């Protein structure tokens, strides 16, 4: 962390952190630091909106009083950097997976009147549009798959049969699922546990949508046990495993945009299966 940002944070934080900031590994987009009781993310100024919308998501999840998230301390900019300050939590990779399932099901019971979110945000480094929409099928078609396919085209990555895919989305998706508050990016790296086993989720890309989107994402890279799924499904009937592949296509397209390589061929294979 540069000296200018350290000095700025010392002025804006209510409690002066002890020691000096220690770099934390694992972040693929931002620089992360542990400084006393704080966990700090920082990046260049153009990431201000990324941190602001992440803070919004964390605060909305916290307001449901269902599942633990890090408390937002503050966010903002100095002359050269954008930052997000969260409470620092001592986390471990293992804990009460059944409780995680129960708590996620409880989060999904919090609904909105429409699909979408009060503001656009980001899925990883990619802009994620969230206009309020009454129809789930058109929201997922246009603001998820269609949006991602447009970004890929702009970056020179082309797939066959995309028009056919988008025209078939309405036949693949439920007409009017519950408009659940979603974490939005719930892969295994975005959950952990406190020392007493309490589950914690973080790095959200929140919006109101079909709860099966969150459950689908948990299956994409693994890291969730059968205890998690059993507990979720005993607490909720909002999941539909038959939808996991079409919902995960959004994330695979995003990875194709960000990283290319095998994700492009993986996305192409899924598109061909749905349009063949």
C-alpha atoms as a PDB file:
ATOM      1  CA  UNK A   1       0.000   0.000   0.000  1.00  0.00           C
ATOM      2  CA  UNK A   2       1.441   3.358  -0.978  1.00  0.00           C
ATOM      3  CA  UNK A   3       2.159   5.992   1.647  1.00  0.00           C
ATOM      4  CA  UNK A   4      -0.420   8.434   0.284  1.00  0.00           C
ATOM      5  CA  UNK A   5      -3.260   5.942   0.745  1.00  0.00           C
ATOM      6  CA  UNK A   6      -2.026   4.972   4.214  1.00  0.00           C
ATOM      7  CA  UNK A   7      -2.075   8.613   5.264  1.00  0.00           C
ATOM      8  CA  UNK A   8      -5.530   9.094   3.779  1.00  0.00           C
ATOM      9  CA  UNK A   9      -6.954   6.072   5.595  1.00  0.00           C
ATOM     10  CA  UNK A  10      -5.483   7.211   8.896  1.00  0.00           C
ATOM     11  CA  UNK A  11      -7.480  10.415   8.478  1.00  0.00           C
ATOM     12  CA  UNK A  12     -10.801   8.781   7.593  1.00  0.00           C
ATOM     13  CA  UNK A  13     -10.846   5.697   9.838  1.00  0.00           C
ATOM     14  CA  UNK A  14     -12.473   6.093  13.243  1.00  0.00           C
ATOM     15  CA  UNK A  15     -10.007   3.710  14.875  1.00  0.00           C
ATOM     16  CA  UNK A  16      -6.289   3.926  14.118  1.00  0.00           C
ATOM     17  CA  UNK A  17      -5.055   0.513  12.937  1.00  0.00           C
ATOM     18  CA  UNK A  18      -2.092  -0.982  14.741  1.00  0.00           C
ATOM     19  CA  UNK A  19       1.140  -1.853  12.999  1.00  0.00           C
ATOM     20  CA  UNK A  20       1.547  -1.453   9.264  1.00  0.00           C
ATOM     21  CA  UNK A  21      -0.506  -2.921   6.399  1.00  0.00           C
ATOM     22  CA  UNK A  22       0.442  -6.450   5.355  1.00  0.00           C
ATOM     23  CA  UNK A  23      -0.199  -7.569   1.790  1.00  0.00           C
ATOM     24  CA  UNK A  24      -2.647 -10.473   1.493  1.00  0.00           C
ATOM     25  CA  UNK A  25      -2.374 -12.881  -1.431  1.00  0.00           C
ATOM     26  CA  UNK A  26      -5.264 -14.382  -3.333  1.00  0.00           C
ATOM     27  CA  UNK A  27      -6.893 -11.380  -4.982  1.00  0.00           C
ATOM     28  CA  UNK A  28      -6.919 -11.667  -8.794  1.00  0.00           C
ATOM     29  CA  UNK A  29      -8.185  -8.130  -9.491  1.00  0.00           C
ATOM     30  CA  UNK A  30      -7.339  -5.884  -6.536  1.00  0.00           C
ATOM     31  CA  UNK A  31      -4.500  -5.463  -4.078  1.00  0.00           C
ATOM     32  CA  UNK A  32      -5.565  -6.589  -0.599  1.00  0.00           C
ATOM     33  CA  UNK A  33      -4.138  -5.750   2.807  1.00  0.00           C
ATOM     34  CA  UNK A  34      -4.648  -6.703   6.440  1.00  0.00           C
ATOM     35  CA  UNK A  35      -4.112  -3.713   8.706  1.00  0.00           C
ATOM     36  CA  UNK A  36      -5.057  -4.099  12.357  1.00  0.00           C
ATOM     37  CA  UNK A  37      -8.805  -4.751  12.534  1.00  0.00           C
ATOM     38  CA  UNK A  38      -9.310  -3.908   8.874  1.00  0.00           C
ATOM     39  CA  UNK A  39      -9.260  -5.736   5.550  1.00  0.00           C
ATOM     40  CA  UNK A  40      -8.560  -3.285   2.747  1.00  0.00           C
ATOM     41  CA  UNK A  41      -8.972  -3.614  -1.006  1.00  0.00           C
ATOM     42  CA  UNK A  42      -7.388  -1.026  -3.255  1.00  0.00           C
ATOM     43  CA  UNK A  43      -6.986  -0.396  -6.948  1.00  0.00           C
ATOM     44  CA  UNK A  44      -6.809   2.464  -9.431  1.00  0.00           C
ATOM     45  CA  UNK A  45      -9.418   5.225  -9.464  1.00  0.00           C
ATOM     46  CA  UNK A  46     -11.562   3.629 -12.191  1.00  0.00           C
ATOM     47  CA  UNK A  47     -12.446   0.868  -9.722  1.00  0.00           C
ATOM     48  CA  UNK A  48     -14.338   3.237  -7.414  1.00  0.00           C
ATOM     49  CA  UNK A  49     -17.688   1.966  -8.729  1.00  0.00           C
ATOM     50  CA  UNK A  50     -16.571  -1.637  -8.221  1.00  0.00           C
ATOM     51  CA  UNK A  51     -15.929  -1.023  -4.533  1.00  0.00           C
ATOM     52  CA  UNK A  52     -19.023   1.140  -4.057  1.00  0.00           C
ATOM     53  CA  UNK A  53     -21.358  -1.491  -5.508  1.00  0.00           C
ATOM     54  CA  UNK A  54     -19.625  -4.294  -3.600  1.00  0.00           C
ATOM     55  CA  UNK A  55     -20.265  -2.322  -0.414  1.00  0.00           C
ATOM     56  CA  UNK A  56     -23.942  -1.960  -1.386  1.00  0.00           C
ATOM     57  CA  UNK A  57     -24.261  -5.714  -1.844  1.00  0.00           C
ATOM     58  CA  UNK A  58     -22.583  -6.547   1.451  1.00  0.00           C
ATOM     59  CA  UNK A  59     -24.766  -4.069   3.314  1.00  0.00           C
ATOM     60  CA  UNK A  60     -27.968  -5.429   1.782  1.00  0.00           C
ATOM     61  CA  UNK A  61     -27.023  -9.005   2.630  1.00  0.00           C
ATOM     62  CA  UNK A  62     -26.153  -7.922   6.182  1.00  0.00           C
ATOM     63  CA  UNK A  63     -29.515  -6.153   6.512  1.00  0.00           C
ATOM     64  CA  UNK A  64     -31.349  -9.466   5.945  1.00  0.00           C
ATOM     65  CA  UNK A  65     -29.760 -10.812   9.166  1.00  0.00           C
ATOM     66  CA  UNK A  66     -29.486 -14.233   7.552  1.00  0.00           C
ATOM     67  CA  UNK A  67     -25.862 -14.992   6.682  1.00  0.00           C
ATOM     68  CA  UNK A  68     -22.652 -13.412   7.911  1.00  0.00           C
ATOM     69  CA  UNK A  69     -20.732 -11.030   5.686  1.00  0.00           C
ATOM     70  CA  UNK A  70     -17.816  -8.738   6.532  1.00  0.00           C
ATOM     71  CA  UNK A  71     -18.993  -5.396   7.867  1.00  0.00           C
ATOM     72  CA  UNK A  72     -18.390  -2.458   5.539  1.00  0.00           C
ATOM     73  CA  UNK A  73     -16.300   0.199   7.309  1.00  0.00           C
ATOM     74  CA  UNK A  74     -15.904   2.730   4.502  1.00  0.00           C
ATOM     75  CA  UNK A  75     -15.054   3.123   0.828  1.00  0.00           C
ATOM     76  CA  UNK A  76     -13.908   5.992  -1.341  1.00  0.00           C
ATOM     77  CA  UNK A  77     -10.958   7.481  -3.197  1.00  0.00           C
ATOM     78  CA  UNK A  78      -7.834   9.462  -2.535  1.00  0.00           C
ATOM     79  CA  UNK A  79      -5.797  11.240  -5.209  1.00  0.00           C
ATOM     80  CA  UNK A  80      -4.617   8.080  -6.933  1.00  0.00           C
ATOM     81  CA  UNK A  81      -6.521   5.094  -5.531  1.00  0.00           C
ATOM     82  CA  UNK A  82      -9.964   3.681  -4.906  1.00  0.00           C
ATOM     83  CA  UNK A  83     -10.457   1.586  -1.781  1.00  0.00           C
ATOM     84  CA  UNK A  84     -12.874  -0.503   0.241  1.00  0.00           C
ATOM     85  CA  UNK A  85     -12.341  -1.068   3.950  1.00  0.00           C
ATOM     86  CA  UNK A  86     -14.007  -4.049   5.628  1.00  0.00           C
ATOM     87  CA  UNK A  87     -13.718  -5.560   9.063  1.00  0.00           C
ATOM     88  CA  UNK A  88     -10.974  -8.136   9.224  1.00  0.00           C
ATOM     89  CA  UNK A  89     -12.251 -11.634  10.020  1.00  0.00           C
ATOM     90  CA  UNK A  90     -10.130 -14.636  10.997  1.00  0.00           C
ATOM     91  CA  UNK A  91     -11.342 -17.165   8.447  1.00  0.00           C
ATOM     92  CA  UNK A  92     -10.788 -20.836   7.787  1.00  0.00           C
ATOM     93  CA  UNK A  93     -11.713 -23.016   4.824  1.00  0.00           C
ATOM     94  CA  UNK A  94     -13.794 -25.533   6.800  1.00  0.00           C
ATOM     95  CA  UNK A  95     -16.791 -25.123   9.040  1.00  0.00           C
ATOM     96  CA  UNK A  96     -20.512 -25.789   9.350  1.00  0.00           C
ATOM     97  CA  UNK A  97     -21.512 -26.532   5.757  1.00  0.00           C
ATOM     98  CA  UNK A  98     -25.065 -27.455   6.734  1.00  0.00           C
ATOM     99  CA  UNK A  99     -25.511 -24.069   8.397  1.00  0.00           C
ATOM    100  CA  UNK A 100     -24.194 -22.421   5.235  1.00  0.00           C
ATOM    101  CA  UNK A 101     -26.946 -24.142   3.261  1.00  0.00           C
ATOM    102  CA  UNK A 102     -29.616 -23.107   5.766  1.00  0.00           C
ATOM    103  CA  UNK A 103     -28.422 -19.503   5.862  1.00  0.00           C
ATOM    104  CA  UNK A 104     -28.245 -19.212   2.073  1.00  0.00           C
ATOM    105  CA  UNK A 105     -31.788 -20.547   1.810  1.00  0.00           C
ATOM    106  CA  UNK A 106     -32.858 -17.908   4.340  1.00  0.00           C
ATOM    107  CA  UNK A 107     -31.154 -15.181   2.283  1.00  0.00           C
ATOM    108  CA  UNK A 108     -33.057 -16.312  -0.807  1.00  0.00           C
ATOM    109  CA  UNK A 109     -36.360 -15.812   0.995  1.00  0.00           C
ATOM    110  CA  UNK A 110     -35.763 -12.045   0.830  1.00  0.00           C
ATOM    111  CA  UNK A 111     -37.522 -10.866  -2.303  1.00  0.00           C
ATOM    112  CA  UNK A 112     -38.031  -7.746  -4.375  1.00  0.00           C
ATOM    113  CA  UNK A 113     -40.979  -6.667  -6.497  1.00  0.00           C
ATOM    114  CA  UNK A 114     -38.903  -6.953  -9.674  1.00  0.00           C
ATOM    115  CA  UNK A 115     -35.828  -8.687 -11.028  1.00  0.00           C
ATOM    116  CA  UNK A 116     -32.680  -6.563 -11.060  1.00  0.00           C
ATOM    117  CA  UNK A 117     -30.973  -4.287  -8.575  1.00  0.00           C
ATOM    118  CA  UNK A 118     -30.956  -0.601  -7.581  1.00  0.00           C
ATOM    119  CA  UNK A 119     -27.699  -0.105  -9.510  1.00  0.00           C
ATOM    120  CA  UNK A 120     -25.519  -1.805 -12.066  1.00  0.00           C
ATOM    121  CA  UNK A 121     -22.509  -3.579 -10.577  1.00  0.00           C
ATOM    122  CA  UNK A 122     -19.757  -5.979 -11.605  1.00  0.00           C
ATOM    123  CA  UNK A 123     -19.232  -9.701 -11.982  1.00  0.00           C
ATOM    124  CA  UNK A 124     -15.509  -9.916 -11.383  1.00  0.00           C
ATOM    125  CA  UNK A 125     -14.115  -7.106 -13.516  1.00  0.00           C
ATOM    126  CA  UNK A 126     -17.015  -7.184 -15.990  1.00  0.00           C
ATOM    127  CA  UNK A 127     -19.865  -4.646 -15.840  1.00  0.00           C
ATOM    128  CA  UNK A 128     -23.157  -6.310 -14.875  1.00  0.00           C
ATOM    129  CA  UNK A 129     -26.358  -4.462 -15.873  1.00  0.00           C
ATOM    130  CA  UNK A 130     -29.302  -4.786 -13.483  1.00  0.00           C
ATOM    131  CA  UNK A 131     -32.270  -2.770 -14.795  1.00  0.00           C
ATOM    132  CA  UNK A 132     -35.505  -3.462 -12.934  1.00  0.00           C
ATOM    133  CA  UNK A 133     -37.469  -5.963 -15.034  1.00  0.00           C
ATOM    134  CA  UNK A 134     -40.801  -7.728 -14.505  1.00  0.00           C
ATOM    135  CA  UNK A 135     -39.996 -10.783 -16.615  1.00  0.00           C
ATOM    136  CA  UNK A 136     -37.247 -13.193 -15.561  1.00  0.00           C
ATOM    137  CA  UNK A 137     -36.810 -14.764 -18.967  1.00  0.00           C
ATOM    138  CA  UNK A 138     -36.146 -11.469 -20.709  1.00  0.00           C
ATOM    139  CA  UNK A 139     -33.904 -10.299 -17.858  1.00  0.00           C
ATOM    140  CA  UNK A 140     -31.643 -13.356 -18.055  1.00  0.00           C
ATOM    141  CA  UNK A 141     -31.704 -13.398 -21.854  1.00  0.00           C
ATOM    142  CA  UNK A 142     -30.881  -9.711 -22.339  1.00  0.00           C
ATOM    143  CA  UNK A 143     -28.965  -8.618 -19.217  1.00  0.00           C
ATOM    144  CA  UNK A 144     -27.006 -11.795 -18.661  1.00  0.00           C
ATOM    145  CA  UNK A 145     -26.440 -13.972 -21.749  1.00  0.00           C
ATOM    146  CA  UNK A 146     -27.105 -11.299 -24.382  1.00  0.00           C
ATOM    147  CA  UNK A 147     -24.995  -8.719 -22.568  1.00  0.00           C
ATOM    148  CA  UNK A 148     -22.066 -11.116 -22.210  1.00  0.00           C
ATOM    149  CA  UNK A 149     -22.260 -12.274 -25.820  1.00  0.00           C
ATOM    150  CA  UNK A 150     -22.182  -8.644 -26.973  1.00  0.00           C
ATOM    151  CA  UNK A 151     -19.052  -7.965 -24.893  1.00  0.00           C
ATOM    152  CA  UNK A 152     -17.391 -11.060 -26.345  1.00  0.00           C
ATOM    153  CA  UNK A 153     -18.254 -10.005 -29.908  1.00  0.00           C
ATOM    154  CA  UNK A 154     -16.780  -6.581 -29.215  1.00  0.00           C
ATOM    155  CA  UNK A 155     -13.576  -8.298 -28.093  1.00  0.00           C
ATOM    156  CA  UNK A 156     -13.388 -10.479 -31.191  1.00  0.00           C
ATOM    157  CA  UNK A 157     -14.735 -13.708 -29.683  1.00  0.00           C
ATOM    158  CA  UNK A 158     -17.549 -15.110 -31.824  1.00  0.00           C
ATOM    159  CA  UNK A 159     -19.837 -18.092 -31.320  1.00  0.00           C
ATOM    160  CA  UNK A 160     -22.180 -19.762 -33.771  1.00  0.00           C
ATOM    161  CA  UNK A 161     -25.885 -20.187 -33.030  1.00  0.00           C
ATOM    162  CA  UNK A 162     -26.095 -17.322 -30.511  1.00  0.00           C
ATOM    163  CA  UNK A 163     -29.329 -15.987 -32.008  1.00  0.00           C
ATOM    164  CA  UNK A 164     -30.831 -19.448 -31.744  1.00  0.00           C
ATOM    165  CA  UNK A 165     -29.653 -19.696 -28.129  1.00  0.00           C
ATOM    166  CA  UNK A 166     -31.226 -16.379 -27.142  1.00  0.00           C
ATOM    167  CA  UNK A 167     -34.483 -17.239 -28.894  1.00  0.00           C
ATOM    168  CA  UNK A 168     -34.701 -20.492 -26.916  1.00  0.00           C
ATOM    169  CA  UNK A 169     -34.002 -19.011 -23.471  1.00  0.00           C
ATOM    170  CA  UNK A 170     -37.707 -18.413 -22.819  1.00  0.00           C
ATOM    171  CA  UNK A 171     -38.378 -22.124 -23.304  1.00  0.00           C
ATOM    172  CA  UNK A 172     -35.556 -23.119 -20.972  1.00  0.00           C
ATOM    173  CA  UNK A 173     -36.291 -20.898 -17.968  1.00  0.00           C
ATOM    174  CA  UNK A 174     -39.184 -20.711 -15.493  1.00  0.00           C
ATOM    175  CA  UNK A 175     -41.666 -17.953 -16.218  1.00  0.00           C
ATOM    176  CA  UNK A 176     -41.928 -16.289 -12.840  1.00  0.00           C
ATOM    177  CA  UNK A 177     -39.609 -17.606 -10.099  1.00  0.00           C
ATOM    178  CA  UNK A 178     -39.249 -15.826  -6.775  1.00  0.00           C
ATOM    179  CA  UNK A 179     -37.250 -12.616  -7.053  1.00  0.00           C
ATOM    180  CA  UNK A 180     -34.664 -13.657  -4.477  1.00  0.00           C
ATOM    181  CA  UNK A 181     -31.751 -11.573  -3.259  1.00  0.00           C
ATOM    182  CA  UNK A 182     -28.716 -13.371  -4.696  1.00  0.00           C
ATOM    183  CA  UNK A 183     -25.054 -13.286  -3.798  1.00  0.00           C
ATOM    184  CA  UNK A 184     -24.458 -13.458  -7.537  1.00  0.00           C
ATOM    185  CA  UNK A 185     -20.899 -14.858  -7.596  1.00  0.00           C
ATOM    186  CA  UNK A 186     -21.053 -17.743  -5.140  1.00  0.00           C
ATOM    187  CA  UNK A 187     -18.147 -19.959  -6.073  1.00  0.00           C
ATOM    188  CA  UNK A 188     -16.052 -21.778  -3.471  1.00  0.00           C
ATOM    189  CA  UNK A 189     -13.516 -18.969  -3.174  1.00  0.00           C
ATOM    190  CA  UNK A 190     -16.175 -16.532  -1.957  1.00  0.00           C
ATOM    191  CA  UNK A 191     -17.186 -18.445   1.165  1.00  0.00           C
ATOM    192  CA  UNK A 192     -15.321 -19.343   4.326  1.00  0.00           C
ATOM    193  CA  UNK A 193     -15.951 -19.868   8.037  1.00  0.00           C
ATOM    194  CA  UNK A 194     -15.172 -18.218  11.322  1.00  0.00           C
ATOM    195  CA  UNK A 195     -13.192 -20.232  13.873  1.00  0.00           C
ATOM    196  CA  UNK A 196     -16.452 -21.350  15.526  1.00  0.00           C
ATOM    197  CA  UNK A 197     -17.744 -22.749  12.212  1.00  0.00           C
ATOM    198  CA  UNK A 198     -20.037 -19.828  11.346  1.00  0.00           C
ATOM    199  CA  UNK A 199     -20.274 -19.460   7.548  1.00  0.00           C
ATOM    200  CA  UNK A 200     -19.262 -16.185   5.898  1.00  0.00           C
ATOM    201  CA  UNK A 201     -19.764 -15.083   2.280  1.00  0.00           C
ATOM    202  CA  UNK A 202     -18.089 -12.138   0.570  1.00  0.00           C
ATOM    203  CA  UNK A 203     -17.219 -10.543  -2.816  1.00  0.00           C
ATOM    204  CA  UNK A 204     -20.874 -10.410  -3.933  1.00  0.00           C
ATOM    205  CA  UNK A 205     -22.309  -9.372  -7.298  1.00  0.00           C
ATOM    206  CA  UNK A 206     -25.828  -8.983  -5.931  1.00  0.00           C
ATOM    207  CA  UNK A 207     -29.125  -8.746  -7.766  1.00  0.00           C
ATOM    208  CA  UNK A 208     -32.658 -10.102  -7.418  1.00  0.00           C
ATOM    209  CA  UNK A 209     -33.153 -13.210  -9.535  1.00  0.00           C
ATOM    210  CA  UNK A 210     -33.899 -16.929  -9.503  1.00  0.00           C
ATOM    211  CA  UNK A 211     -32.250 -18.580  -6.490  1.00  0.00           C
ATOM    212  CA  UNK A 212     -31.107 -21.470  -8.678  1.00  0.00           C
ATOM    213  CA  UNK A 213     -28.526 -19.088 -10.173  1.00  0.00           C
ATOM    214  CA  UNK A 214     -26.639 -19.050  -6.867  1.00  0.00           C
ATOM    215  CA  UNK A 215     -26.936 -22.813  -6.479  1.00  0.00           C
ATOM    216  CA  UNK A 216     -25.721 -23.345 -10.031  1.00  0.00           C
ATOM    217  CA  UNK A 217     -22.623 -21.245  -9.385  1.00  0.00           C
ATOM    218  CA  UNK A 218     -21.711 -23.370  -6.371  1.00  0.00           C
ATOM    219  CA  UNK A 219     -21.392 -26.400  -8.680  1.00  0.00           C
ATOM    220  CA  UNK A 220     -19.212 -24.722 -11.302  1.00  0.00           C
ATOM    221  CA  UNK A 221     -15.825 -25.038  -9.572  1.00  0.00           C
ATOM    222  CA  UNK A 222     -16.712 -27.289  -6.627  1.00  0.00           C
ATOM    223  CA  UNK A 223     -15.936 -26.603  -2.981  1.00  0.00           C
ATOM    224  CA  UNK A 224     -19.399 -27.224  -1.509  1.00  0.00           C
ATOM    225  CA  UNK A 225     -20.258 -30.442   0.304  1.00  0.00           C
ATOM    226  CA  UNK A 226     -23.347 -32.634   0.170  1.00  0.00           C
ATOM    227  CA  UNK A 227     -24.173 -31.338   3.660  1.00  0.00           C
ATOM    228  CA  UNK A 228     -24.532 -27.870   2.170  1.00  0.00           C
ATOM    229  CA  UNK A 229     -26.903 -29.004  -0.603  1.00  0.00           C
ATOM    230  CA  UNK A 230     -28.957 -31.269   1.665  1.00  0.00           C
ATOM    231  CA  UNK A 231     -29.454 -28.474   4.181  1.00  0.00           C
ATOM    232  CA  UNK A 232     -30.329 -25.922   1.517  1.00  0.00           C
ATOM    233  CA  UNK A 233     -32.913 -28.151  -0.136  1.00  0.00           C
ATOM    234  CA  UNK A 234     -34.442 -29.197   3.182  1.00  0.00           C
ATOM    235  CA  UNK A 235     -34.981 -25.486   3.907  1.00  0.00           C
ATOM    236  CA  UNK A 236     -36.072 -24.351   0.454  1.00  0.00           C
ATOM    237  CA  UNK A 237     -37.581 -25.551  -2.811  1.00  0.00           C
ATOM    238  CA  UNK A 238     -36.063 -22.693  -4.833  1.00  0.00           C
ATOM    239  CA  UNK A 239     -33.368 -24.742  -6.564  1.00  0.00           C
ATOM    240  CA  UNK A 240     -33.794 -26.559  -9.885  1.00  0.00           C
ATOM    241  CA  UNK A 241     -30.657 -28.516 -10.826  1.00  0.00           C
ATOM    242  CA  UNK A 242     -31.872 -28.930 -14.425  1.00  0.00           C
ATOM    243  CA  UNK A 243     -31.213 -25.210 -14.887  1.00  0.00           C
ATOM    244  CA  UNK A 244     -27.639 -25.211 -13.621  1.00  0.00           C
ATOM    245  CA  UNK A 245     -25.946 -25.489 -17.015  1.00  0.00           C
ATOM    246  CA  UNK A 246     -27.834 -22.607 -18.641  1.00  0.00           C
ATOM    247  CA  UNK A 247     -27.315 -20.392 -15.589  1.00  0.00           C
ATOM    248  CA  UNK A 248     -23.623 -21.264 -15.402  1.00  0.00           C
ATOM    249  CA  UNK A 249     -23.211 -20.395 -19.078  1.00  0.00           C
ATOM    250  CA  UNK A 250     -23.278 -16.745 -17.974  1.00  0.00           C
ATOM    251  CA  UNK A 251     -20.233 -17.267 -15.765  1.00  0.00           C
ATOM    252  CA  UNK A 252     -18.407 -19.378 -18.338  1.00  0.00           C
ATOM    253  CA  UNK A 253     -18.946 -16.638 -20.928  1.00  0.00           C
ATOM    254  CA  UNK A 254     -17.541 -14.147 -18.447  1.00  0.00           C
ATOM    255  CA  UNK A 255     -14.471 -16.320 -17.929  1.00  0.00           C
ATOM    256  CA  UNK A 256     -14.115 -16.604 -21.704  1.00  0.00           C
ATOM    257  CA  UNK A 257     -14.144 -12.803 -21.857  1.00  0.00           C
ATOM    258  CA  UNK A 258     -11.644 -12.368 -19.022  1.00  0.00           C
ATOM    259  CA  UNK A 259      -9.309 -15.308 -19.603  1.00  0.00           C
ATOM    260  CA  UNK A 260     -10.057 -16.815 -23.028  1.00  0.00           C
ATOM    261  CA  UNK A 261      -8.500 -20.224 -23.570  1.00  0.00           C
ATOM    262  CA  UNK A 262     -10.486 -23.324 -22.651  1.00  0.00           C
ATOM    263  CA  UNK A 263     -13.423 -21.244 -21.417  1.00  0.00           C
ATOM    264  CA  UNK A 264     -14.147 -20.239 -25.024  1.00  0.00           C
ATOM    265  CA  UNK A 265     -14.396 -23.846 -26.169  1.00  0.00           C
ATOM    266  CA  UNK A 266     -16.376 -24.784 -23.058  1.00  0.00           C
ATOM    267  CA  UNK A 267     -18.908 -22.028 -23.740  1.00  0.00           C
ATOM    268  CA  UNK A 268     -19.115 -23.037 -27.407  1.00  0.00           C
ATOM    269  CA  UNK A 269     -19.891 -26.630 -26.419  1.00  0.00           C
ATOM    270  CA  UNK A 270     -22.708 -25.552 -24.101  1.00  0.00           C
ATOM    271  CA  UNK A 271     -24.214 -23.253 -26.715  1.00  0.00           C
ATOM    272  CA  UNK A 272     -24.166 -26.071 -29.263  1.00  0.00           C
ATOM    273  CA  UNK A 273     -25.878 -28.442 -26.835  1.00  0.00           C
ATOM    274  CA  UNK A 274     -28.699 -25.994 -26.249  1.00  0.00           C
ATOM    275  CA  UNK A 275     -29.138 -25.194 -29.943  1.00  0.00           C
ATOM    276  CA  UNK A 276     -28.420 -28.570 -31.538  1.00  0.00           C
END
